[in-house]
Each structure stands twice: as structure tokens, then as C-alpha cells.
Coordinates of C-alpha atoms (C1' of nucleotides) in Angstrom, one line a residue:
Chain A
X841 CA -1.8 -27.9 3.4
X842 CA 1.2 -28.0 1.0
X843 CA 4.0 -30.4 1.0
X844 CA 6.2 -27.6 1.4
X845 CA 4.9 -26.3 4.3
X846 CA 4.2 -30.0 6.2
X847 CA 8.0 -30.4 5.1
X848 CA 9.1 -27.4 6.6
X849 CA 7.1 -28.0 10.1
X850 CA 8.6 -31.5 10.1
X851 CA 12.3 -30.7 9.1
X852 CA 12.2 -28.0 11.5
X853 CA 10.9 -30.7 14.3
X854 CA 14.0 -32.6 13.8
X855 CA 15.9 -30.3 14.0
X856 CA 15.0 -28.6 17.1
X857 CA 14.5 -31.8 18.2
X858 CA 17.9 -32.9 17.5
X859 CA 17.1 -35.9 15.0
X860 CA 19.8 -33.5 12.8
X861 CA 22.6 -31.8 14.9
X862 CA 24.1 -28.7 14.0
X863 CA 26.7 -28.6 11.5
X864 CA 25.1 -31.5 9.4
X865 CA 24.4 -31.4 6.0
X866 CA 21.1 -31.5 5.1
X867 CA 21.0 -32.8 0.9
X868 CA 18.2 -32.2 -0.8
X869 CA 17.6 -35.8 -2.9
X870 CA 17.7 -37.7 0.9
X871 CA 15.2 -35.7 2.1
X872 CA 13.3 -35.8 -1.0
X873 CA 13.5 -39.4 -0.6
X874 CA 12.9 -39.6 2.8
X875 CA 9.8 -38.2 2.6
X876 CA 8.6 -39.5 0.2
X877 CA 8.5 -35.9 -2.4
X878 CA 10.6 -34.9 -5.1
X879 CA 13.4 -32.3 -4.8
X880 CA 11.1 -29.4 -5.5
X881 CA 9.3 -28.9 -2.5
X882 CA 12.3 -29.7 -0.6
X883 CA 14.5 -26.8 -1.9
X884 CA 11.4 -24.7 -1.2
X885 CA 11.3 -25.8 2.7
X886 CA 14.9 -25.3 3.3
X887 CA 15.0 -21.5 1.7
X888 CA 12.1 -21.2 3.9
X889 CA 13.9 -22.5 7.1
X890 CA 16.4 -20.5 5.8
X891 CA 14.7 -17.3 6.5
X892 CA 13.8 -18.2 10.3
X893 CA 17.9 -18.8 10.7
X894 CA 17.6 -22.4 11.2
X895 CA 19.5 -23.5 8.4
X896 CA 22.7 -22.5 6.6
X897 CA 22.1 -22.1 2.9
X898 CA 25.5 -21.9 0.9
X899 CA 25.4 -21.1 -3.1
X900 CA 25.9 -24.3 -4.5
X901 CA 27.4 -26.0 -1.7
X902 CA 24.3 -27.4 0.0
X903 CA 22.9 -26.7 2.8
X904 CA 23.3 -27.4 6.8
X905 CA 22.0 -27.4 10.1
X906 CA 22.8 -23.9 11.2
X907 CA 25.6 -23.8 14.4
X908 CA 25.2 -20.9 16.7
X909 CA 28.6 -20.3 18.6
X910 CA 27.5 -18.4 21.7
X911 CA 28.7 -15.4 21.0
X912 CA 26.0 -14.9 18.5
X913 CA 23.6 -16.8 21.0
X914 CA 24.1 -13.7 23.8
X915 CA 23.7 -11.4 20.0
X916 CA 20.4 -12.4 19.5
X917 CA 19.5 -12.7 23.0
X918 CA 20.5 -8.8 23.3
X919 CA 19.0 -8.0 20.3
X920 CA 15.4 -10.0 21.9
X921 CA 16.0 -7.9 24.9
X922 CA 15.9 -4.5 22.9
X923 CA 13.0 -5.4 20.9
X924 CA 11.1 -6.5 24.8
X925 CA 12.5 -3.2 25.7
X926 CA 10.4 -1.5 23.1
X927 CA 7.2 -3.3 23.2
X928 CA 6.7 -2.9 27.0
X929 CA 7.8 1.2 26.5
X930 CA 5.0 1.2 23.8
X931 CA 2.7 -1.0 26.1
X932 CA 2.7 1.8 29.0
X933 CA 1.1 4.3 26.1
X934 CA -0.8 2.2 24.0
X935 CA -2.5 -1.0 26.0
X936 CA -5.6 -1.3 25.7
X937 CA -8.4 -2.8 28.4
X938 CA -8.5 -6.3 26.2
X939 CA -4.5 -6.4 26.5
X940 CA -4.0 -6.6 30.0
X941 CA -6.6 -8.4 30.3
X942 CA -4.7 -11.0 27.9
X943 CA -1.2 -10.2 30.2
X944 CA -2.9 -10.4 33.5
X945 CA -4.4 -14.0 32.3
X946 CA -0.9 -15.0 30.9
X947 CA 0.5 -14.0 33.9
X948 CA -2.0 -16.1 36.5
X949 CA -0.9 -19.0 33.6
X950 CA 2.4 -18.7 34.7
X951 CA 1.6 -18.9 38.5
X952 CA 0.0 -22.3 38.2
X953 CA 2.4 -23.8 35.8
X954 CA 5.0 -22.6 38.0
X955 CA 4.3 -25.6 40.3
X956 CA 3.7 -27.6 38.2
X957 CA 7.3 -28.0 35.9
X958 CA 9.9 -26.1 34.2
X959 CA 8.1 -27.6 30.6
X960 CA 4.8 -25.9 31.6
X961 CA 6.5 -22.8 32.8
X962 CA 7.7 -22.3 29.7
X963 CA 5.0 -23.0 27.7
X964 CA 3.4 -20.3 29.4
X965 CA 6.2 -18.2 29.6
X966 CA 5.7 -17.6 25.8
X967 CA 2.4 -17.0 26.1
X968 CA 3.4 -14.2 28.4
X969 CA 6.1 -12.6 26.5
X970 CA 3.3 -12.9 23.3
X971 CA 0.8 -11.3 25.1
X972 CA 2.9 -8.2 25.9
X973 CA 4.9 -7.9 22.2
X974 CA 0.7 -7.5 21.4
X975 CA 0.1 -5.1 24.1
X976 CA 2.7 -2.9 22.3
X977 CA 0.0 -1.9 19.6
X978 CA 2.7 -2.5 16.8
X979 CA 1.6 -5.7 14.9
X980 CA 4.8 -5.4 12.8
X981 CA 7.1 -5.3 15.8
X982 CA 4.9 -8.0 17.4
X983 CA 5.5 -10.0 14.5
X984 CA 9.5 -9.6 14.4
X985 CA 9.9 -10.2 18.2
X986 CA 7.7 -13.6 18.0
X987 CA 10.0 -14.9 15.4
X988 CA 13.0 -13.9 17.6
X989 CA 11.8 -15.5 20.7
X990 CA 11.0 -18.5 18.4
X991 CA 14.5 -18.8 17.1
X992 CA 15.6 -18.5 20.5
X993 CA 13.2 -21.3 22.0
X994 CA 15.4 -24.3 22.3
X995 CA 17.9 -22.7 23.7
X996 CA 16.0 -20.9 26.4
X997 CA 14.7 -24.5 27.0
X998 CA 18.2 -25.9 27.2
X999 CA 19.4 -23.1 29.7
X1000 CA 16.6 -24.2 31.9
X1001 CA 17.4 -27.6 31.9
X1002 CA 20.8 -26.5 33.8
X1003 CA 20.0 -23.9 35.9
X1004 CA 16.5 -24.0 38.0
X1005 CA 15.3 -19.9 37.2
X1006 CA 11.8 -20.6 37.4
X1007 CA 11.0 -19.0 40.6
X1008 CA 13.4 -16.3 39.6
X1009 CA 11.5 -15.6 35.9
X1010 CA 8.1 -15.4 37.9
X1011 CA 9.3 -13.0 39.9
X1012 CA 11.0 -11.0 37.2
X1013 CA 7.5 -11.7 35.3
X1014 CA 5.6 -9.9 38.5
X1015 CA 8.0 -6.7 38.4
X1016 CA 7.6 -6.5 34.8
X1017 CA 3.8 -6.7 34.9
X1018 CA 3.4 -4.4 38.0
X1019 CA 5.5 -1.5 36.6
X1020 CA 3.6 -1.8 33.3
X1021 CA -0.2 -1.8 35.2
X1022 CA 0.9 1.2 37.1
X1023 CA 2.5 2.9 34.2
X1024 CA 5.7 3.3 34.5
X1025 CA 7.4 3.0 31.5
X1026 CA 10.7 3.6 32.8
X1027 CA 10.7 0.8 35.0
X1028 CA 8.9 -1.5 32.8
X1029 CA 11.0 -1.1 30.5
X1030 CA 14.1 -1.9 32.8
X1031 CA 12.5 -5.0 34.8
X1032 CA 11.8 -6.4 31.1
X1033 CA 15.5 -5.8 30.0
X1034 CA 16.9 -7.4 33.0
X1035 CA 14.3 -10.3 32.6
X1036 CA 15.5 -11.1 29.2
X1037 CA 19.1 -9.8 29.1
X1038 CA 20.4 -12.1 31.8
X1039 CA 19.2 -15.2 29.6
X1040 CA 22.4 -13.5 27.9
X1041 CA 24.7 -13.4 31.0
X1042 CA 23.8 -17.2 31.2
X1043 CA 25.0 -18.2 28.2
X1044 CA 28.2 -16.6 29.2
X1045 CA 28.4 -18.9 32.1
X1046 CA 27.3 -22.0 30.4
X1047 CA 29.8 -21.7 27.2
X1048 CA 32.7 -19.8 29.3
X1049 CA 34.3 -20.0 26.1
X1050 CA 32.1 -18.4 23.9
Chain B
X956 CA 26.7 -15.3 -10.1
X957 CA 23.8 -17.6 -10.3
X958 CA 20.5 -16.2 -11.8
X959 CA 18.1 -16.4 -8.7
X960 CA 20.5 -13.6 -7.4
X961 CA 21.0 -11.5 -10.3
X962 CA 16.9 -11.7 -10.5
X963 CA 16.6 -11.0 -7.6
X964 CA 18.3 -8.0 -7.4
X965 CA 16.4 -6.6 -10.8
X966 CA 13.1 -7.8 -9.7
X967 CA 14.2 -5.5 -6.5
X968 CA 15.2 -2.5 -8.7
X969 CA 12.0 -2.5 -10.5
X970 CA 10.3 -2.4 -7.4
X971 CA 11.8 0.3 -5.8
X972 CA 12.0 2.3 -8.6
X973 CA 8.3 2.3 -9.4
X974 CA 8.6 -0.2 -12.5
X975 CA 6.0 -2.4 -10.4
X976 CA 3.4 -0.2 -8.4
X977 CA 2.3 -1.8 -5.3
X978 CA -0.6 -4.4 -5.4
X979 CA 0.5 -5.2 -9.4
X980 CA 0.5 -8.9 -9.7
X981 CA 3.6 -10.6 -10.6
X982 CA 3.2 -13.7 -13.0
X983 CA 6.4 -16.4 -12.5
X984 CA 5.6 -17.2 -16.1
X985 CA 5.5 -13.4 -17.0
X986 CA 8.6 -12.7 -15.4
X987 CA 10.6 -15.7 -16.4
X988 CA 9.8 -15.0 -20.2
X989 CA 10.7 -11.2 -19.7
X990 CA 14.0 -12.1 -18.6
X991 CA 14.2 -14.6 -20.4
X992 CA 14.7 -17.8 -17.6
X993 CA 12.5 -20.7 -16.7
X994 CA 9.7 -20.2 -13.7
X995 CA 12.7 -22.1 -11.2
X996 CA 15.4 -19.1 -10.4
X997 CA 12.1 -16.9 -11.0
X998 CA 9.8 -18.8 -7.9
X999 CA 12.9 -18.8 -6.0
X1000 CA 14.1 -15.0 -6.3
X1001 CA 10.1 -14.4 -5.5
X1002 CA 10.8 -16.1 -2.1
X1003 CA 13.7 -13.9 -1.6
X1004 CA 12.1 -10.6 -2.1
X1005 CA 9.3 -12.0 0.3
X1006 CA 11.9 -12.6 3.0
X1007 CA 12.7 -9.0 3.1
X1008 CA 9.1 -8.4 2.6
X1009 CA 8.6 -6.5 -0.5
X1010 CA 6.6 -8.5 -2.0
X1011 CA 3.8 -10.8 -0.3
X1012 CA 3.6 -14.3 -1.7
X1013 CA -0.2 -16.5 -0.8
X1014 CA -0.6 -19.6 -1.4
X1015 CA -1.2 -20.8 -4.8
X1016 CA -2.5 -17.0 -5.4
X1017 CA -0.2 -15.5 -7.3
X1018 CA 2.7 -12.9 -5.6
X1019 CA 1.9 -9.3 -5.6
X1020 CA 4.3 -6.0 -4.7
X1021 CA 3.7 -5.0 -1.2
X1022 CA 1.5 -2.3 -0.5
X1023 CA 2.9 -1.1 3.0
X1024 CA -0.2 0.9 4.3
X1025 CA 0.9 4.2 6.3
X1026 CA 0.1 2.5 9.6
X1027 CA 2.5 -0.1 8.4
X1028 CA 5.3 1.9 7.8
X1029 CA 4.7 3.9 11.7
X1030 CA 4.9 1.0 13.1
X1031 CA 8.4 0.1 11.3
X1032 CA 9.6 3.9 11.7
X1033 CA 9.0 3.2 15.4
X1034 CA 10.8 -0.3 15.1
X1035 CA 13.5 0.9 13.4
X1036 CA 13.8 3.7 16.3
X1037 CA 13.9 0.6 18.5
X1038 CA 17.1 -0.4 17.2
X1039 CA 18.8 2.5 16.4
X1040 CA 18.4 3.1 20.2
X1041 CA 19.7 -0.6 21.2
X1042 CA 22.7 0.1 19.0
X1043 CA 23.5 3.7 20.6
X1044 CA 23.4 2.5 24.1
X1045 CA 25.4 -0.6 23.3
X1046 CA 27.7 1.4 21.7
X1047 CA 28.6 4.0 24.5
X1048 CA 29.9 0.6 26.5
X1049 CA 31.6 -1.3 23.6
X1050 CA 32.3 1.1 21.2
X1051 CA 35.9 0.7 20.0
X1052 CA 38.3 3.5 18.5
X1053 CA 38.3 2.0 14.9
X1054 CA 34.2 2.9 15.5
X1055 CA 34.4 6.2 17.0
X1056 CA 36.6 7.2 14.0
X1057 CA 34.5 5.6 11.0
X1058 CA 31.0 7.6 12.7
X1059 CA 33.6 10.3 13.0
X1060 CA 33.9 10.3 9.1
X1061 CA 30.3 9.4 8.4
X1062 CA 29.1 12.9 10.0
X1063 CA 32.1 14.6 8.3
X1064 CA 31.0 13.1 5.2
X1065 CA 27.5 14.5 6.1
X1066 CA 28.3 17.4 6.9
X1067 CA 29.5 18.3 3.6
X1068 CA 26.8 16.7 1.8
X1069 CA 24.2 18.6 3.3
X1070 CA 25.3 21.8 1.5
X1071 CA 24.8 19.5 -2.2
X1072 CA 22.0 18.1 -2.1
X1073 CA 19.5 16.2 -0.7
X1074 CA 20.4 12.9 -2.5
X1075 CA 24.0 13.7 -1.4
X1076 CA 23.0 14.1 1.6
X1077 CA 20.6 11.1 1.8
X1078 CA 23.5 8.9 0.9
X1079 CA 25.8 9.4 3.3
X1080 CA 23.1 9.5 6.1
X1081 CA 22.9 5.7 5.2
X1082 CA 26.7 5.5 6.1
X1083 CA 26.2 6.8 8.9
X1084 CA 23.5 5.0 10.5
X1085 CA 25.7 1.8 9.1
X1086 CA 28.0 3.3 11.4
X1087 CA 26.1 3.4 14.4
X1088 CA 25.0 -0.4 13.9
X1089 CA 28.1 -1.6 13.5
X1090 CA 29.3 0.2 16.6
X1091 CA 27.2 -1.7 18.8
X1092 CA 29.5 -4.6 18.9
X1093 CA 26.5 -7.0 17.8
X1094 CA 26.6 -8.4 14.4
X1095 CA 23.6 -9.4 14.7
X1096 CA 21.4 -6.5 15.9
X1097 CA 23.9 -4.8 12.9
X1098 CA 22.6 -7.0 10.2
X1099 CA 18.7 -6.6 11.1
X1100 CA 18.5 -2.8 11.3
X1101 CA 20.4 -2.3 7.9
X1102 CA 18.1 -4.7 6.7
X1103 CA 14.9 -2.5 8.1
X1104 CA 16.7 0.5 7.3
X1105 CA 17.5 -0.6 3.7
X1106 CA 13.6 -1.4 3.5
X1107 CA 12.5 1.8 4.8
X1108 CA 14.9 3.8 2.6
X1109 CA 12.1 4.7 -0.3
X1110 CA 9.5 6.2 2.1
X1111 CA 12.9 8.0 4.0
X1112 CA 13.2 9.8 0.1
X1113 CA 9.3 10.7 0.2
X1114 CA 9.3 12.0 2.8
X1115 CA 12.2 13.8 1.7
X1116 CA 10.4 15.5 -1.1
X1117 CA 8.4 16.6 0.9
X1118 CA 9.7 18.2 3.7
X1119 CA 13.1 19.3 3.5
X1120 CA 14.3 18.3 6.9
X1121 CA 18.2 17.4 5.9
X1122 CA 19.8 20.7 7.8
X1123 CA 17.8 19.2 11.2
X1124 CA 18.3 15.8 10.3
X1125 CA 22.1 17.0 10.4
X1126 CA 21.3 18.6 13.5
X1127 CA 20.0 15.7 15.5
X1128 CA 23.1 14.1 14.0
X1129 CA 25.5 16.0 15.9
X1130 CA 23.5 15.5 19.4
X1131 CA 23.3 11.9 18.6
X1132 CA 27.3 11.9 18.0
X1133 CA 28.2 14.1 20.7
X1134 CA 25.9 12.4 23.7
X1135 CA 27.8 9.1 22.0
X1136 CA 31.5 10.7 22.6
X1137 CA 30.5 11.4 25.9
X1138 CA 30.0 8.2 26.8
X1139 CA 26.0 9.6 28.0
X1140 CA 23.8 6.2 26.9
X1141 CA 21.0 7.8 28.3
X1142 CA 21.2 11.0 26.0
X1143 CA 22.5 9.4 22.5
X1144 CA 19.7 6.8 22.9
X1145 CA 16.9 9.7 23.5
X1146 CA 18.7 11.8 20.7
X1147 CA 18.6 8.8 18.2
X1148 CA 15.1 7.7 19.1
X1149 CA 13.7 11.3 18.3
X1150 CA 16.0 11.4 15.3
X1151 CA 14.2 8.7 14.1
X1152 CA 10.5 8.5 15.1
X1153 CA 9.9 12.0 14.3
X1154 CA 9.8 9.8 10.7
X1155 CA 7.0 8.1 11.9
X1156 CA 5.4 11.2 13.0
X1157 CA 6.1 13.1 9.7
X1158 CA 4.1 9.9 7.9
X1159 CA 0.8 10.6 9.9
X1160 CA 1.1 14.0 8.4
X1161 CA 1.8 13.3 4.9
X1162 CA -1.2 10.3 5.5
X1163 CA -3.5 11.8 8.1
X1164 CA -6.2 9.3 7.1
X1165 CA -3.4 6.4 7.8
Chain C
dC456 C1' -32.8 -9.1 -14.0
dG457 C1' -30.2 -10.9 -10.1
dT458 C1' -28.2 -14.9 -7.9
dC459 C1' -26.2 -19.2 -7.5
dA460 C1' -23.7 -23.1 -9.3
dA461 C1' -21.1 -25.8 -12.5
dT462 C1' -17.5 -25.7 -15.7
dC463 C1' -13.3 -24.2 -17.8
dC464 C1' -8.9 -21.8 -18.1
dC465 C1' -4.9 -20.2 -16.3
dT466 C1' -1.6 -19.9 -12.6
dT467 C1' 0.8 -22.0 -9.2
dG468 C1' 2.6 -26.4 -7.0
dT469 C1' 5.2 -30.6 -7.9
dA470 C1' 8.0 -34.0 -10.5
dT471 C1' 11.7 -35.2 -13.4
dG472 C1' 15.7 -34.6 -16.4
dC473 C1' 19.8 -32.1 -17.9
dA474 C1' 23.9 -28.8 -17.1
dC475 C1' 27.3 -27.0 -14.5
dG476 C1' 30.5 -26.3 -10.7
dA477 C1' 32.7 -27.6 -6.4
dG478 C1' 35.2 -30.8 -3.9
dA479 C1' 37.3 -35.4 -3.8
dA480 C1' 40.3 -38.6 -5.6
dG481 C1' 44.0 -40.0 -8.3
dC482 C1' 48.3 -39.0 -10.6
dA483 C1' 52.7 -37.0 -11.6
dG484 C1' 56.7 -34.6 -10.5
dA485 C1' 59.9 -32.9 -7.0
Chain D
dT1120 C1' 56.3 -38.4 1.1
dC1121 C1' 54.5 -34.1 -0.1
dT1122 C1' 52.7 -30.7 -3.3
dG1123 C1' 50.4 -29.3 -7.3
dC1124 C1' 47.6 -30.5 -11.2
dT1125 C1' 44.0 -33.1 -13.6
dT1126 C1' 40.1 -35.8 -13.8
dC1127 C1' 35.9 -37.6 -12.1
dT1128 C1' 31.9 -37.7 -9.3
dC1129 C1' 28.0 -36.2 -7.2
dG1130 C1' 25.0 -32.6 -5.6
dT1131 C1' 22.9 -28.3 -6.6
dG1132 C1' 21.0 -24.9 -10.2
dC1133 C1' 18.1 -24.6 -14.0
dA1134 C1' 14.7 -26.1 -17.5
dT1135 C1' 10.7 -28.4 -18.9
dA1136 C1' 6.6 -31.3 -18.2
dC1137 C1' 2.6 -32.6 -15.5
dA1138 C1' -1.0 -32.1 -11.7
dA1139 C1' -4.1 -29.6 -9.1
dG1140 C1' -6.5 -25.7 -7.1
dG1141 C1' -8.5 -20.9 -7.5
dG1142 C1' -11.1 -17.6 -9.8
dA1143 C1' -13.6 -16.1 -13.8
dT1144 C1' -17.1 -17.0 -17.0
dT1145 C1' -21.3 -18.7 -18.4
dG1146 C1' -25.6 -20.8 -18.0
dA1147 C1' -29.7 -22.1 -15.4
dC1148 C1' -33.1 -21.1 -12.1
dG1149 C1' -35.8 -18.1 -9.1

DNA sequence: CGTCAATCCCTTGTATGCACGAGAAGCAGA
DNA sequence: TCTGCTTCTCGTGCATACAAGGGATTGACG
């Protein structure tokens, strides 16, 4: 693979990871040096986190660990809401046999993970939320939502950590899947926006200040 | 302003404008001499344009002007209905006046447009979608459907051409502005998705092979 | 004559050096 | 001491040079 693209995978590790915190700079000759490259690739792998809103890139004034306040946190989250909103609606009309298949089996996932941990839950979880965003039969809408719910990852993961909603998102998961197999868009779409959209109302509580 | 930018933004132009026709290759070396830089600010304004995905960029392949296939460009008619429907129905709850009164102006401005010219016309419809995004009260959500809608906005003229659909565009305008003022969610986001995916649905007949 | 493989060329990826601008630090005047 | 200006430093933007991989061309073999 390229340099630039094992830089990017590894920058954006420690980030997420927290090995750089938000609001640090991030200068191009330390990575360079760091690991080991020249400049080059590392420009390249910061325009690219960049792009996936990890990163704040400001015209010659370097670049740093991106800093969402929570008010943009329950933004996005709104925003991932809408675009779940949309693939389930499109999923009523457009699933085919191989797609619930895929939803059903992400959905069993989720059972057994369930009782397992919050970090296999959640690893599942994603599978689940992939699995419909195909089931939509939009591959470009597919696309944007999975680089949403991406972004939004660590922090879905750090909500977790304080409040126990486990239980609660398997039952949300079971509405959602039971409205879709039977049709109804209308309430398919709903169970989905409540699913998502209270990740929303969370932050709220967790950064009163936001 | 720095060059990347400025290239950026011709590279863009040429684009949209037909200069480079879909699926042309475009050379960093070729580029740079024609406007007269080094390969650097050319490779990075490249990177740009593939972030709002005009053009496509593989790996040590060369970068070539996106072909968006008609199929494609459903599927981001019916995103971009996605959005525009999120927007409405957060703005009937968080609407504020300074809002209602630039959409307000926006349809005026249409209004009279429509009785120009299509291009007229065309150009303030822009506004006034603007509008709309920026009445949901999520910066966000605002900043990815102008980008989708900024990126749809040469197939929007096509189809133009060939259908002359401003006088019902204008139409569904007015429903989409009155449901709004009403405070009915449920009727400004049906009005707004129809306003907008009957797009997609005038594509499959322009392309019926698509 | 068609097919496969080795070679070569050209484009992209990476490295390095120079130029320019932003922000810090130092200085002078109030 | 504080404020405003000047200078200086260091990091980013850009240019150029080198490395490496992909695809075309050409030649050999069936």
C-alpha cells in the first residue's frame, strides 16, 4: 500500500485513540519525522483526514486535531438520523431477498454480542446499521451514511461508556427490523429516527453545556 | 490566495463548463505546465476536486473527470431529496423569523424570475433552497446539502433544457413555503421531497437505458 | 497470425530545498 | 507598565529532483 494511505490509517488511530487530543497541533516535519517519511506524504494524509472531518486544516497556519463542541456533535448526529431515516424508507421499496437476509443475520449478531459486552455490541451494531444503509438500494447514499456513522464512532462509543443503552438499542434494533420485514415504511422509518436521534438527546445530557 | 485554491476553482470551471468531458484524463504535469505551476498546488487541488467528487483519483493511475452514470445521479437526486426533507421538517420546529423572512424573499425573488428566464430563474432557485438549509437550525446538515446541491446543479440545467418545468417548479415552491408557514412538518416535507425527486424521475426519462 | 511475456517509457509517488507569510519576541515610546 | 511597531523565526506553500509502478510496445513462441 502507499505511505500515504498506511499514514493516514495510523494518524487517524491515534487520534481516535486519543495518542493526539483534540485541539493539538498536528506539524507536518514531526510527523514526517516520526514516521520515518518526508513531508510529502504527510501533507497528503492530513488533506485526506481532512476530508473525513477529523482534522482541522487552516491555510497556512497548520493543521489540528479537529474539536467538536457538542452542539455540532447533536448536528451530525441529526443529520445521521435523517440520512437512517431515508435508507430504511427506501429499504421498505427496494430490499431485496439477499438484503434481509444480510439485516436478519446482523440482527441475530447483535443478540449474541448483546451478552456478551458493550465492545461487541457495538461492533455489531455497525454491522447492523451497514447492512440496512445497503438494503436501501442507493450505493451513493450507502456510501455517505457509512462515512457519517464512521465520524461519529468514537463518540457513540464514549456515550456508551456512561450510560448502559445496550438492552435499550437491541430493542430499538427489533422495532426497527420488524416494521421494515412487514413493510411499513412509516414506522420504520420512525423506530429508526428514534433509534438514532436519541444518541442526540444524550449528548445533551452528557455536555449540559453544549 | 494561495494557488492550490485558485486552481482549484479553474480546474472546477473547466469541468463544469465542458472544457474537460467526463472520463478525459487529467495529466498533473499537463495541468501544471498549462497553468503554468509545479505538479505540488496541481496534485493537491486534484485531491480537492476529488473530495467533492468531480473527479476520481486511483492510485498511481492517473485522475480522470467523473463520469456520473444516470443511475448515479438517481441515487443523489433521491439523496439530495433526503435532505431537503430533514431540513424542512427541522425547520417547521426551529425556524426563526430572520429565516422565515430570507425564504420569504428567496420565493419573491423567484417569483419574478420565472417570468425572465430560465437561467434567472435557475439562480434564484439556488437561493432559495440555501434558504431552506439554513432554516433548519443545523449547520451542518446546511453545509452538506449545498454541497450535494452545488454538485447536482449541471444535470439540474440539463434537465432544464429539456423540459421546461420552471412555472411547476415555482409551483411546488409555494406548497413547500406555505405547508412551512403553517407550521405542517408533515406536508412541507412531502411537498419538498416531490419537489425534488420528481428530478430523479425526470433523469430515467431523459436516460431510460440508465 | 494470435498470444504471451519481457522490456521500456511515462506518469505518479516521494524526497528535498527554497520562498513566503504568520505569529512570537523584542524594542521603543507613551 | 502597557501599547504599538519592527524584526526574527519557524512552519507551511511551492518548486524541483529522484524513485517506482503501471501500461504500452515489441518481440518470441506456439
Amino acid at each position: 500500500m502507499s505511505k500515504k494511505n498506511t499514514l493516514r490509517d495510523q494518524i487517524e488511530e491515534a487520534i481516535l485513540s486519543g495518542k493526539f487530543s483534540p485541539g493539538e497541533r498536528l506539524e507536518e516535519k514531526v510527523l514526517a519525522e516520526q514516521y520515518g517519511v518526508s513531508r510529502t506524504p504527510v501533507r497528503e494524509a492530513l488533506r485526506q483526514l481532512h476530508e473525513t472531518g477529523l482534522v482541522e486544516v487552516r491555510e497556512r497556519r497548520g493543521t489540528v486535531v479537529r474539536e467538536n463542541s457538542p452542539t455540532e456533535l447533536v448536528n451530525m448526529f441529526e443529520m445521521m438520523a435523517g440520512l437512517e431515516f431515508l435508507a430504511v424508507r427506501l429499504a421498505t421499496r427496494h430490499m431485496t431477498e439477499d438484503d434481509r437476509a444480510r439485516i436478519q443475520a446482523a440482527h441475530e449478531a447483535c443478540r449474541t454480542a448483546r451478552d456478551i459486552g458493550t465492545d461487541a455490541y457495538y461492533y455489531e451494531n455497525e454491522a447492523f446499521h451497514q447492512a440496512l444503509y445497503r438494503a436501501s438500494g442507493n450505493p451513493f447514499l450507502e456510501q455517505q451514511a457509512t462515512a457519517l456513522h464512521r465520524r461519529l464512532q468514537p463518540y457513540r462509543r464514549l456515550q456508551l461508556r456512561s450510560i448502559n443503552r445496550v438492552s435499550q438499542s437491541f430493542e430499538e434494533h427489533e422495532a426497527i427490523v420488524a416494521a421494515l420485514f412487514a413493510g411499513d415504511a412509516e414506522g420504520a422509518g420512525n423506530a429508526v429516527w428514534n433509534h438514532v436521534a436519541i444518541q442526540a438527546d444524550n449528548f445533551r445530557v452528557l455536555f449540559p453545556n453544549g
